Amino acid sequence: MACVKMIHSLYEDGCEGSPSSPIRFKGQDYEQLKESLLSKGRKFEDKTFPANLDSLGKLENLSPKQLKEVEWLRPHDLNPDSSFIEDGTSRFDFKQGNVGNCWFLSSIGAMTLHKELVAAVVPRDQSFQDNYAGIFHFRFWRFGKWVDVVIDDFLPTRNKEPVSVSSRSQKEFWAPLLEKAYAKVCGSYGDMIAGNPPEAFKDFGGGVHMNYKLYEDTSDLWDVMDRAIQSKTMMGCGAFTGDKGKDICKRFGLVDGHVFAVTGVKRLEIDGNSINLVRIWNPWGEKEWTGDWSDKSATWKAVGEEDRNECLNKRNDGEFWMSMKDFCTYFEEMDICCESPNFICGDEGEWNCSLKEGRWEEGASAGGCDSQSEEFWTNPQFRLTVKGGEEEETDRERQTEEESEGTKNVLLSLLQRPDEEHRSKLKYHYIGFTIFKVPDKAPRGRLPQSLFLEEWPLKVSEFKKSRELIEFHTLEPGEYLIIPSTYDPHKTGGFIITIYSKAETDIE
C-alpha cells in the first residue's frame, strides 16, 4: 500500500485548512448556520449562490427560452421520499444531465471506488429526515487546503426533471448536491462545462497526477494501472475528437471528445494465453463500447464460467470491458491520480511530501525563465536539501551508471492558482522549473543575482501552459535551489509547489 508522510506542509492537522479544520468557503459556517435554522424552524436559502440564472450560468444544451423555464426545487418537491445516501455511494447512483461536465462526473464515479476518498468529500452526517433544514455541505482539496462548501438544496429543474445530474433511483440526492457544491466553487453550473479529470481528481484529495498519451509507447502501462488500482487511485480516459473520434463512435458505440472513468483491470487466462482487460464507465449511464469484450461480445464464450460471472454484466449502465490493446487504440489519453508516486515505479517505500505556497507578482517576483536575465533572480526561490545516509551511499556505489540514471527519487509538482473566481475565465501561464546545485559556502537566505550569472542550471524543465506541471528527477544528496517560474516575465499568479522525495529532505 502506498505511504506518504506529509512534512513542511501548509498546515498540520487541526490548523486552518486541514481535514479536521477546513476553511469556510465564502465565510459560511455549516454548523452555526444549521443550528440557527433549526432553532427558527427555517430552511436555508443561500444568498451567496442563489437559485437564479446567474448561478445556472450559460448552458449550451439549453436555449434561452428553456433557461427561462428552469425552476429551482428542493428534493422533497421532486420526491417526498428523498434520501441523501442509500446503501452507500456508487457510480451507478447517478447519470449526467444537460451540463457538459463529463470530466467532473466521471471523476466522481472513479472516486466512489474508494470509500475513504468519498468520506473526505461527502460528510455523512447529513439527512433529509433528521434535523433537516435545507442545508448541506461538501469538502474539496483546493490548492493545498481543505475547503468546506455550504449550499442550500434548491436544484435546477424543467418540468420537474433535473437539468443537471440526476439520481437513477429518483430519490437519492448526494450526487446532485455534490455537483451543486462544485458549481458554487466554479462560479456557476455553466462554468463547469469542459475540462479534464485531473482537475477534479486533485480537488477530491490532492495526490500525484500523471498523464499518459495512449498513442505513444504503452508497453509498461498495464503494470502501472495494475499497481494503481490497488491503491487509493482515480483513473480517467478521454476519447478522440475530430474525424477519428466520429469514426470510432460510428463503428464501436463510443462518444467522441467524451471523458470516461477507468474503474477496473483484469487479467484473464484463455487456452494458456493471458489477455489484459480494462473496465470503463460512461457517466451518461448508457452508450457503451460494442467491440470485443463488450457486454454482448462472443469473446466471453472463451472465458471460464467463474471469470465470466465475475466480470460480465449485461445491464445498460454505461460500463463495459475492452482489451488493453483496443483501449490504447480507441482512446487518446489516460490520467491517473494517486496518494503517492508508488504506482509509477512499483516501489512500496515511504515518500516524504513537502508542500509550499508561492506567488509571482509583476514587477516584483515574476522574472521569467531566462536564468541569464537581470530579473530571473527575483523569482520565488526554494532551497531543497536532499539527505543521504551511509547505507544509501553504499547502494549508489553498487549501481551501474545506467541504473543510477533511472532511479528517480524526487517528484516536483507546480500547480497554478489563478486569481479569477469564475472557472471558465481562468487563463493559465506557461510554467516550469529551473534547478541549480547550490555552491559550497553559498550564503543562507535568497541567493543573489550574481549566482545565476555565474552558474548554469543543473536541470531545466519543459514549460507548459497547463494547470499543473509534474516532473520526476534524480537528485544526489546535496543542496539544490528550485525556482518555479512563468516562461515570460511580468506574469502574475499564485502557485503551489509540492515535492515528493524518497530521501529525507528539508525545504525552505
Short mmCIF file of C-alpha atoms in Angstrom, two decimals:
data_model
loop_
_atom_site.label_atom_id
_atom_site.label_comp_id
_atom_site.label_asym_id
_atom_site.label_seq_id
_atom_site.Cartn_x
_atom_site.Cartn_y
_atom_site.Cartn_z
CA MET A 1 0.00 0.00 0.00
CA ALA A 2 1.23 3.47 -0.86
CA CYS A 3 2.55 5.50 2.02
CA VAL A 4 3.02 9.26 2.19
CA LYS A 5 4.34 11.27 5.10
CA MET A 6 3.40 14.95 4.99
CA ILE A 7 6.17 17.27 6.16
CA HIS A 8 6.66 21.04 5.99
CA SER A 9 3.15 21.43 4.55
CA LEU A 10 0.93 24.50 4.61
CA TYR A 11 -0.99 23.02 7.50
CA GLU A 12 -0.88 20.50 10.30
CA ASP A 13 -3.94 18.58 11.42
CA GLY A 14 -6.11 20.90 13.50
CA CYS A 15 -4.84 24.05 11.79
CA GLU A 16 -6.97 26.02 9.35
CA GLY A 17 -7.11 24.22 6.02
CA SER A 18 -6.52 20.76 7.48
CA PRO A 19 -9.01 17.90 7.06
CA SER A 20 -10.26 18.38 10.62
CA SER A 21 -10.47 22.19 10.31
CA PRO A 22 -11.30 23.12 6.71
CA ILE A 23 -11.53 26.71 5.51
CA ARG A 24 -15.10 28.05 5.36
CA PHE A 25 -15.87 28.87 1.73
CA LYS A 26 -17.47 32.33 1.48
CA GLY A 27 -17.06 32.51 5.26
CA GLN A 28 -20.08 30.25 5.85
CA ASP A 29 -20.06 28.06 8.96
CA TYR A 30 -22.20 24.98 8.34
CA GLU A 31 -22.77 24.03 11.97
CA GLN A 32 -23.70 27.54 13.10
CA LEU A 33 -26.00 28.13 10.14
CA LYS A 34 -27.79 24.82 10.62
CA GLU A 35 -28.22 25.33 14.35
CA SER A 36 -29.70 28.79 13.74
CA LEU A 37 -32.08 27.48 11.06
CA LEU A 38 -33.31 24.63 13.26
CA SER A 39 -33.92 26.97 16.19
CA LYS A 40 -36.04 29.24 13.97
CA GLY A 41 -37.76 26.43 12.06
CA ARG A 42 -36.49 27.73 8.71
CA LYS A 43 -34.93 26.21 5.60
CA PHE A 44 -31.67 27.52 4.20
CA GLU A 45 -31.58 29.86 1.20
CA ASP A 46 -28.01 30.51 0.11
CA LYS A 47 -27.62 34.18 -0.80
CA THR A 48 -24.01 33.59 -1.93
CA PHE A 49 -25.21 31.12 -4.60
CA PRO A 50 -28.87 31.99 -5.15
CA ALA A 51 -31.40 29.94 -7.11
CA ASN A 52 -31.33 32.06 -10.25
CA LEU A 53 -29.93 32.23 -13.79
CA ASP A 54 -26.62 33.68 -12.63
CA SER A 55 -25.90 30.54 -10.61
CA LEU A 56 -27.06 28.37 -13.51
CA GLY A 57 -24.79 30.18 -15.97
CA LYS A 58 -24.63 29.63 -19.70
CA LEU A 59 -25.64 26.08 -20.65
CA GLU A 60 -25.00 25.19 -24.30
CA ASN A 61 -27.62 22.42 -24.32
CA LEU A 62 -30.48 24.72 -23.31
CA SER A 63 -31.91 27.55 -25.41
CA PRO A 64 -32.62 30.97 -23.86
CA LYS A 65 -36.30 30.04 -23.79
CA GLN A 66 -35.57 26.76 -21.99
CA LEU A 67 -33.34 28.53 -19.49
CA LYS A 68 -36.24 30.81 -18.56
CA GLU A 69 -38.32 27.69 -17.89
CA VAL A 70 -35.89 26.47 -15.21
CA GLU A 71 -37.48 26.13 -11.79
CA TRP A 72 -35.40 25.60 -8.67
CA LEU A 73 -36.93 22.91 -6.44
CA ARG A 74 -35.86 21.14 -3.29
CA PRO A 75 -35.52 17.32 -3.41
CA HIS A 76 -38.72 16.89 -1.37
CA ASP A 77 -40.56 18.72 -4.17
CA LEU A 78 -39.28 16.10 -6.62
CA ASN A 79 -39.72 13.08 -4.39
CA PRO A 80 -41.36 13.15 -0.93
CA ASP A 81 -39.28 10.07 -0.06
CA SER A 82 -35.95 11.82 -0.76
CA SER A 83 -32.78 10.47 0.84
CA PHE A 84 -29.19 11.71 0.93
CA ILE A 85 -27.40 8.33 0.63
CA GLU A 86 -28.90 4.85 0.31
CA ASP A 87 -26.80 1.71 0.64
CA GLY A 88 -23.53 3.59 0.18
CA THR A 89 -22.26 5.65 -2.75
CA SER A 90 -21.76 4.20 -6.23
CA ARG A 91 -21.08 5.35 -9.77
CA PHE A 92 -24.42 3.76 -10.67
CA ASP A 93 -26.32 6.15 -8.37
CA PHE A 94 -26.44 8.96 -10.95
CA LYS A 95 -26.16 9.96 -14.60
CA GLN A 96 -25.14 13.09 -16.45
CA GLY A 97 -27.66 15.79 -17.35
CA ASN A 98 -27.62 18.86 -19.61
CA VAL A 99 -24.36 20.29 -18.27
CA GLY A 100 -21.28 19.31 -20.30
CA ASN A 101 -19.26 18.27 -17.24
CA CYS A 102 -18.50 14.63 -18.05
CA TRP A 103 -14.95 15.25 -16.79
CA PHE A 104 -16.31 16.01 -13.32
CA LEU A 105 -18.94 13.27 -13.16
CA SER A 106 -16.56 10.58 -14.44
CA SER A 107 -14.22 11.68 -11.66
CA ILE A 108 -16.98 11.23 -9.07
CA GLY A 109 -17.51 7.73 -10.49
CA ALA A 110 -13.80 6.96 -10.05
CA MET A 111 -13.85 8.41 -6.52
CA THR A 112 -16.71 6.14 -5.41
CA LEU A 113 -14.41 3.14 -5.79
CA HIS A 114 -12.56 4.36 -2.67
CA LYS A 115 -14.72 4.90 0.38
CA GLU A 116 -12.03 6.88 2.24
CA LEU A 117 -11.97 9.48 -0.54
CA VAL A 118 -15.76 9.71 -0.57
CA ALA A 119 -15.86 10.13 3.21
CA ALA A 120 -13.45 13.08 2.97
CA VAL A 121 -15.51 14.87 0.30
CA VAL A 122 -19.06 13.86 1.27
CA PRO A 123 -19.69 14.23 5.03
CA ARG A 124 -22.14 11.53 6.12
CA ASP A 125 -23.83 13.46 8.95
CA GLN A 126 -26.48 14.80 6.55
CA SER A 127 -30.09 13.76 6.05
CA PHE A 128 -33.49 14.70 4.67
CA GLN A 129 -35.13 13.28 7.78
CA ASP A 130 -33.17 14.02 10.97
CA ASN A 131 -32.66 17.73 11.72
CA TYR A 132 -33.37 18.69 8.11
CA ALA A 133 -33.02 22.42 7.38
CA GLY A 134 -32.37 22.51 3.62
CA ILE A 135 -28.63 22.98 4.19
CA PHE A 136 -25.79 20.65 3.15
CA HIS A 137 -22.00 20.84 2.89
CA PHE A 138 -19.13 19.18 0.99
CA ARG A 139 -15.36 19.38 1.18
CA PHE A 140 -12.76 19.85 -1.53
CA TRP A 141 -8.95 19.97 -1.54
CA ARG A 142 -8.29 23.36 -3.11
CA PHE A 143 -4.66 24.26 -3.75
CA GLY A 144 -3.23 22.59 -0.68
CA LYS A 145 -6.04 23.33 1.77
CA TRP A 146 -9.34 21.65 2.55
CA VAL A 147 -12.36 23.90 1.99
CA ASP A 148 -15.87 23.34 3.38
CA VAL A 149 -18.57 24.46 0.92
CA VAL A 150 -22.12 25.14 2.19
CA ILE A 151 -25.15 25.00 -0.15
CA ASP A 152 -28.91 25.01 0.03
CA ASP A 153 -30.71 22.12 -1.65
CA PHE A 154 -32.55 24.01 -4.40
CA LEU A 155 -31.82 22.15 -7.67
CA PRO A 156 -32.43 23.43 -11.23
CA THR A 157 -35.29 21.58 -12.99
CA ARG A 158 -37.53 21.78 -16.05
CA ASN A 159 -40.97 20.17 -15.89
CA LYS A 160 -39.85 18.73 -12.54
CA GLU A 161 -36.96 16.90 -14.22
CA PRO A 162 -33.38 17.76 -13.13
CA VAL A 163 -31.50 19.97 -15.57
CA SER A 164 -28.15 18.64 -14.46
CA VAL A 165 -27.02 15.34 -12.91
CA SER A 166 -29.93 13.17 -11.82
CA SER A 167 -30.48 10.29 -9.44
CA ARG A 168 -31.02 6.95 -11.19
CA SER A 169 -33.34 5.89 -8.35
CA GLN A 170 -35.03 9.33 -8.41
CA LYS A 171 -34.77 9.51 -4.62
CA GLU A 172 -31.02 9.62 -3.75
CA PHE A 173 -29.55 13.14 -3.91
CA TRP A 174 -25.93 13.08 -2.72
CA ALA A 175 -24.57 13.36 -6.29
CA PRO A 176 -26.76 16.30 -7.47
CA LEU A 177 -25.92 18.18 -4.26
CA LEU A 178 -22.20 17.41 -4.60
CA GLU A 179 -22.34 18.75 -8.15
CA LYS A 180 -24.06 21.93 -6.90
CA ALA A 181 -21.34 22.49 -4.30
CA TYR A 182 -18.67 22.19 -7.00
CA ALA A 183 -20.65 24.52 -9.28
CA LYS A 184 -20.58 27.07 -6.46
CA VAL A 185 -16.78 26.75 -6.25
CA CYS A 186 -16.52 27.14 -10.04
CA GLY A 187 -18.84 30.17 -10.17
CA SER A 188 -21.89 28.55 -11.81
CA TYR A 189 -23.08 25.33 -13.41
CA GLY A 190 -22.08 26.76 -16.78
CA ASP A 191 -18.55 27.34 -15.51
CA MET A 192 -18.19 23.56 -15.12
CA ILE A 193 -18.51 22.90 -18.86
CA ALA A 194 -15.43 21.27 -20.44
CA GLY A 195 -12.42 20.04 -18.51
CA ASN A 196 -10.15 17.13 -17.71
CA PRO A 197 -10.39 14.58 -14.86
CA PRO A 198 -7.12 15.59 -13.12
CA GLU A 199 -8.68 18.88 -12.03
CA ALA A 200 -11.46 17.09 -10.14
CA PHE A 201 -9.11 14.30 -9.03
CA LYS A 202 -6.90 16.86 -7.30
CA ASP A 203 -9.91 18.57 -5.72
CA PHE A 204 -11.04 15.23 -4.28
CA GLY A 205 -7.88 14.82 -2.21
CA GLY A 206 -4.69 16.14 -3.78
CA GLY A 207 -2.18 13.47 -4.70
CA VAL A 208 0.14 12.77 -7.63
CA HIS A 209 -1.22 13.10 -11.15
CA MET A 210 0.29 11.53 -14.27
CA ASN A 211 -0.98 11.81 -17.86
CA TYR A 212 -0.38 9.08 -20.45
CA LYS A 213 -0.79 9.53 -24.21
CA LEU A 214 -2.12 6.15 -25.29
CA TYR A 215 -0.83 6.50 -28.87
CA GLU A 216 2.74 6.59 -27.54
CA ASP A 217 4.74 3.66 -26.12
CA THR A 218 2.46 1.97 -23.59
CA SER A 219 4.46 -1.24 -23.03
CA ASP A 220 4.58 -0.80 -19.25
CA LEU A 221 1.20 0.92 -18.84
CA TRP A 222 -0.66 -2.25 -17.83
CA ASP A 223 1.71 -2.74 -14.88
CA VAL A 224 1.21 0.90 -13.87
CA MET A 225 -2.57 0.53 -14.00
CA ASP A 226 -2.49 -2.77 -12.12
CA ARG A 227 -0.46 -1.17 -9.32
CA ALA A 228 -2.65 1.93 -9.30
CA ILE A 229 -5.91 0.04 -8.98
CA GLN A 230 -4.68 -1.50 -5.72
CA SER A 231 -4.20 1.91 -4.09
CA LYS A 232 -6.40 4.96 -3.45
CA THR A 233 -6.31 5.80 -7.13
CA MET A 234 -8.64 7.58 -9.53
CA MET A 235 -8.30 6.97 -13.27
CA GLY A 236 -9.99 8.58 -16.25
CA CYS A 237 -9.62 8.43 -20.02
CA GLY A 238 -10.54 10.64 -22.96
CA ALA A 239 -11.88 9.62 -26.38
CA PHE A 240 -10.54 11.02 -29.64
CA THR A 241 -12.06 14.16 -31.13
CA GLY A 242 -12.44 15.22 -34.76
CA ASP A 243 -12.93 12.84 -37.70
CA LYS A 244 -11.13 9.97 -35.98
CA GLY A 245 -13.34 10.27 -32.92
CA LYS A 246 -16.51 10.38 -35.03
CA ASP A 247 -15.41 7.30 -36.99
CA ILE A 248 -14.75 5.32 -33.80
CA CYS A 249 -18.07 6.48 -32.38
CA LYS A 250 -19.90 5.30 -35.50
CA ARG A 251 -18.18 1.89 -35.59
CA PHE A 252 -17.92 0.98 -31.90
CA GLY A 253 -20.52 2.95 -29.97
CA LEU A 254 -18.15 5.27 -28.09
CA VAL A 255 -18.64 9.04 -27.74
CA ASP A 256 -16.11 11.31 -29.44
CA GLY A 257 -14.47 14.01 -27.30
CA HIS A 258 -16.00 12.43 -24.20
CA VAL A 259 -14.43 11.62 -20.81
CA PHE A 260 -14.87 8.23 -19.14
CA ALA A 261 -13.77 6.72 -15.82
CA VAL A 262 -11.45 3.71 -15.67
CA THR A 263 -12.98 1.50 -12.99
CA GLY A 264 -11.02 -1.75 -13.10
CA VAL A 265 -8.45 -4.02 -14.72
CA LYS A 266 -8.45 -7.78 -15.10
CA ARG A 267 -6.03 -10.40 -16.47
CA LEU A 268 -7.71 -13.49 -17.92
CA GLU A 269 -6.17 -16.80 -18.96
CA ILE A 270 -7.52 -18.28 -22.20
CA ASP A 271 -6.09 -21.52 -23.57
CA GLY A 272 -2.76 -20.88 -21.87
CA ASN A 273 -2.56 -17.29 -23.06
CA SER A 274 -3.21 -14.20 -20.95
CA ILE A 275 -5.19 -11.16 -22.02
CA ASN A 276 -5.39 -7.86 -20.16
CA LEU A 277 -8.78 -6.18 -19.93
CA VAL A 278 -9.75 -2.64 -18.87
CA ARG A 279 -13.16 -1.72 -17.43
CA ILE A 280 -14.55 1.70 -18.38
CA TRP A 281 -17.63 3.65 -17.30
CA ASN A 282 -19.56 6.31 -19.21
CA PRO A 283 -21.09 8.97 -16.88
CA TRP A 284 -24.10 9.14 -19.21
CA GLY A 285 -25.11 5.81 -17.69
CA GLU A 286 -25.52 4.39 -21.22
CA LYS A 287 -23.79 4.36 -24.63
CA GLU A 288 -21.26 1.52 -24.39
CA TRP A 289 -18.43 0.00 -26.44
CA THR A 290 -19.70 -2.63 -28.92
CA GLY A 291 -16.41 -4.27 -29.93
CA ASP A 292 -14.59 -7.30 -28.47
CA TRP A 293 -15.28 -7.92 -24.77
CA SER A 294 -18.36 -5.70 -24.77
CA ASP A 295 -21.46 -6.94 -22.92
CA LYS A 296 -22.79 -8.90 -25.91
CA SER A 297 -19.46 -9.93 -27.44
CA ALA A 298 -18.89 -13.59 -28.35
CA THR A 299 -15.35 -13.33 -26.95
CA TRP A 300 -16.74 -14.04 -23.46
CA LYS A 301 -17.60 -17.61 -24.55
CA ALA A 302 -13.88 -18.47 -24.40
CA VAL A 303 -13.68 -17.46 -20.73
CA GLY A 304 -14.30 -19.77 -17.78
CA GLU A 305 -17.65 -19.53 -16.07
CA GLU A 306 -16.20 -18.11 -12.84
CA ASP A 307 -14.44 -15.22 -14.62
CA ARG A 308 -17.46 -14.63 -16.86
CA ASN A 309 -19.81 -14.38 -13.90
CA GLU A 310 -17.40 -12.07 -12.08
CA CYS A 311 -16.87 -9.66 -14.97
CA LEU A 312 -19.78 -9.78 -17.35
CA ASN A 313 -22.75 -7.57 -16.62
CA LYS A 314 -25.25 -7.15 -19.43
CA ARG A 315 -27.03 -4.12 -18.00
CA ASN A 316 -27.19 -0.88 -19.96
CA ASP A 317 -25.39 1.07 -17.22
CA GLY A 318 -22.61 2.69 -19.24
CA GLU A 319 -19.89 0.30 -18.03
CA PHE A 320 -18.03 -2.13 -20.28
CA TRP A 321 -14.81 -4.12 -20.74
CA MET A 322 -12.34 -3.93 -23.61
CA SER A 323 -8.87 -5.31 -24.24
CA MET A 324 -5.82 -3.27 -23.27
CA LYS A 325 -4.83 -3.23 -26.94
CA ASP A 326 -8.17 -1.77 -28.03
CA PHE A 327 -8.10 0.66 -25.10
CA CYS A 328 -4.80 2.11 -26.32
CA THR A 329 -6.10 2.20 -29.90
CA TYR A 330 -9.51 3.78 -29.45
CA PHE A 331 -8.83 6.14 -26.55
CA GLU A 332 -6.43 9.07 -26.81
CA GLU A 333 -5.17 9.59 -23.26
CA MET A 334 -5.48 8.45 -19.67
CA ASP A 335 -4.97 10.21 -16.34
CA ILE A 336 -4.08 8.64 -13.01
CA CYS A 337 -4.17 10.41 -9.65
CA CYS A 338 -2.93 8.63 -6.55
CA GLU A 339 -1.93 9.43 -2.99
CA SER A 340 1.75 8.65 -3.69
CA PRO A 341 4.01 8.09 -6.74
CA ASN A 342 4.42 4.38 -5.93
CA PHE A 343 2.10 3.31 -8.75
CA ILE A 344 4.59 4.73 -11.26
CA CYS A 345 7.70 2.84 -10.22
CA GLY A 346 6.29 -0.07 -8.23
CA ASP A 347 8.25 0.87 -5.10
CA GLU A 348 6.26 0.37 -1.91
CA GLY A 349 8.52 2.53 0.25
CA GLU A 350 7.55 5.73 2.05
CA TRP A 351 7.59 9.11 0.34
CA ASN A 352 8.04 12.43 2.10
CA CYS A 353 5.76 15.20 0.83
CA SER A 354 6.57 18.89 1.24
CA LEU A 355 4.03 21.48 0.13
CA LYS A 356 4.59 25.24 -0.09
CA GLU A 357 2.64 28.20 -1.39
CA GLY A 358 4.08 30.97 -3.55
CA ARG A 359 3.24 33.78 -5.91
CA TRP A 360 4.55 35.62 -8.95
CA GLU A 361 3.94 39.37 -8.95
CA GLU A 362 4.59 41.58 -11.96
CA GLY A 363 7.48 43.94 -11.23
CA ALA A 364 8.48 42.13 -8.03
CA SER A 365 8.75 38.34 -8.25
CA ALA A 366 7.99 37.34 -11.83
CA GLY A 367 11.39 37.15 -13.50
CA GLY A 368 10.61 34.69 -16.30
CA CYS A 369 12.62 31.61 -17.30
CA ASP A 370 15.88 33.07 -18.67
CA SER A 371 18.43 32.45 -15.93
CA GLN A 372 20.87 34.89 -17.55
CA SER A 373 18.43 37.81 -17.41
CA GLU A 374 18.66 40.55 -14.78
CA GLU A 375 15.17 39.72 -13.50
CA PHE A 376 15.43 35.95 -13.12
CA TRP A 377 16.78 36.03 -9.56
CA THR A 378 13.61 37.83 -8.37
CA ASN A 379 11.56 34.64 -8.90
CA PRO A 380 10.49 32.72 -5.76
CA GLN A 381 13.35 30.53 -4.51
CA PHE A 382 13.06 27.19 -2.67
CA ARG A 383 16.17 25.58 -1.17
CA LEU A 384 15.93 21.81 -1.03
CA THR A 385 18.36 19.69 0.96
CA VAL A 386 18.43 16.03 -0.07
CA LYS A 387 19.94 13.95 2.70
CA GLY A 388 21.60 10.56 2.37
CA GLY A 389 22.97 8.13 4.92
CA GLU A 390 25.87 5.67 4.63
CA GLU A 391 23.52 2.88 3.52
CA GLU A 392 22.22 4.97 0.64
CA GLU A 393 25.76 5.85 -0.40
CA THR A 394 26.70 2.16 -0.49
CA ASP A 395 23.62 1.32 -2.56
CA ARG A 396 24.53 4.01 -5.09
CA GLU A 397 28.07 2.72 -5.38
CA ARG A 398 26.72 -0.71 -6.29
CA GLN A 399 24.51 0.66 -9.04
CA THR A 400 25.71 0.86 -12.61
CA GLU A 401 25.62 4.27 -14.27
CA GLU A 402 22.54 3.23 -16.27
CA GLU A 403 20.70 2.04 -13.15
CA SER A 404 21.59 5.22 -11.29
CA GLU A 405 20.21 7.41 -14.06
CA GLY A 406 16.93 5.51 -13.91
CA THR A 407 16.47 5.94 -10.17
CA LYS A 408 14.05 8.81 -9.80
CA ASN A 409 13.91 9.93 -6.18
CA VAL A 410 12.29 13.38 -6.37
CA LEU A 411 8.98 14.36 -7.95
CA LEU A 412 8.19 18.05 -8.42
CA SER A 413 4.68 19.42 -8.92
CA LEU A 414 3.84 23.01 -9.82
CA LEU A 415 0.12 23.81 -9.59
CA GLN A 416 -1.16 27.21 -10.76
CA ARG A 417 -3.66 29.10 -8.66
CA PRO A 418 -5.23 31.84 -10.79
CA ASP A 419 -7.00 34.78 -9.17
CA GLU A 420 -10.18 34.65 -11.29
CA GLU A 421 -13.23 33.33 -9.39
CA HIS A 422 -15.12 32.00 -12.42
CA ARG A 423 -13.55 28.81 -13.74
CA SER A 424 -14.49 29.46 -17.39
CA LYS A 425 -12.48 32.70 -17.34
CA LEU A 426 -9.25 31.19 -15.98
CA LYS A 427 -6.12 31.82 -18.01
CA TYR A 428 -3.03 29.74 -17.32
CA HIS A 429 0.58 30.77 -17.91
CA TYR A 430 3.37 28.68 -19.40
CA ILE A 431 5.14 27.38 -16.28
CA GLY A 432 8.20 25.30 -15.40
CA PHE A 433 11.13 24.69 -13.05
CA THR A 434 14.81 25.61 -13.09
CA ILE A 435 17.07 23.66 -10.71
CA PHE A 436 20.54 24.78 -9.57
CA LYS A 437 23.08 22.98 -7.44
CA VAL A 438 23.82 25.33 -4.55
CA PRO A 439 27.57 26.03 -4.45
CA ASP A 440 29.56 25.31 -1.30
CA LYS A 441 29.81 28.30 1.03
CA ALA A 442 26.75 29.91 -0.55
CA PRO A 443 25.07 32.40 1.82
CA ARG A 444 21.83 31.48 3.58
CA GLY A 445 18.55 33.04 2.52
CA ARG A 446 17.85 34.21 -1.00
CA LEU A 447 20.70 33.75 -3.42
CA PRO A 448 21.89 36.88 -5.24
CA GLN A 449 21.72 37.71 -8.92
CA SER A 450 25.46 37.06 -9.34
CA LEU A 451 24.99 33.32 -8.70
CA PHE A 452 22.72 32.89 -11.69
CA LEU A 453 25.04 34.84 -13.96
CA GLU A 454 27.95 32.60 -12.94
CA GLU A 455 26.26 29.19 -12.65
CA TRP A 456 24.45 27.18 -15.32
CA PRO A 457 21.26 25.37 -14.29
CA LEU A 458 21.55 21.72 -13.38
CA LYS A 459 18.14 20.99 -14.91
CA VAL A 460 15.51 22.99 -16.78
CA SER A 461 12.04 21.52 -17.14
CA GLU A 462 9.73 21.70 -20.08
CA PHE A 463 7.49 24.77 -19.89
CA LYS A 464 3.79 24.02 -20.40
CA LYS A 465 0.60 26.05 -20.49
CA SER A 466 -1.25 23.84 -18.06
CA ARG A 467 -2.87 23.89 -14.65
CA GLU A 468 -0.19 21.58 -13.26
CA LEU A 469 3.30 20.54 -14.32
CA ILE A 470 4.82 17.35 -12.88
CA GLU A 471 8.33 16.00 -13.42
CA PHE A 472 10.47 13.21 -11.95
CA HIS A 473 14.16 13.88 -11.22
CA THR A 474 17.20 12.11 -9.87
CA LEU A 475 18.92 14.28 -7.25
CA GLU A 476 22.01 13.10 -5.35
CA PRO A 477 22.43 14.11 -1.68
CA GLY A 478 23.20 17.80 -1.50
CA GLU A 479 21.60 21.22 -1.56
CA TYR A 480 19.56 22.49 -4.51
CA LEU A 481 17.77 25.66 -5.45
CA ILE A 482 14.42 25.11 -7.14
CA ILE A 483 12.96 28.10 -8.97
CA PRO A 484 9.40 27.85 -10.30
CA SER A 485 8.69 30.48 -12.92
CA THR A 486 6.49 31.51 -15.78
CA TYR A 487 8.07 31.31 -19.23
CA ASP A 488 7.67 35.04 -19.84
CA PRO A 489 8.46 37.62 -17.16
CA HIS A 490 5.93 40.00 -15.61
CA LYS A 491 3.15 37.40 -15.24
CA THR A 492 1.07 37.49 -12.06
CA GLY A 493 -0.46 34.48 -10.34
CA GLY A 494 -0.31 32.17 -7.36
CA PHE A 495 1.02 28.61 -7.23
CA ILE A 496 1.53 25.57 -5.03
CA ILE A 497 4.84 23.71 -5.22
CA THR A 498 4.85 20.12 -3.94
CA ILE A 499 7.96 17.98 -3.55
CA TYR A 500 7.73 14.21 -3.14
CA SER A 501 11.02 12.61 -2.17
CA LYS A 502 12.26 9.12 -1.36
CA ALA A 503 15.21 10.51 0.57
CA GLU A 504 14.89 12.60 3.69
CA THR A 505 14.67 16.25 2.68
CA ASP A 506 14.41 19.76 4.12
CA ILE A 507 12.88 22.66 2.20
CA GLU A 508 12.89 26.37 2.99
#
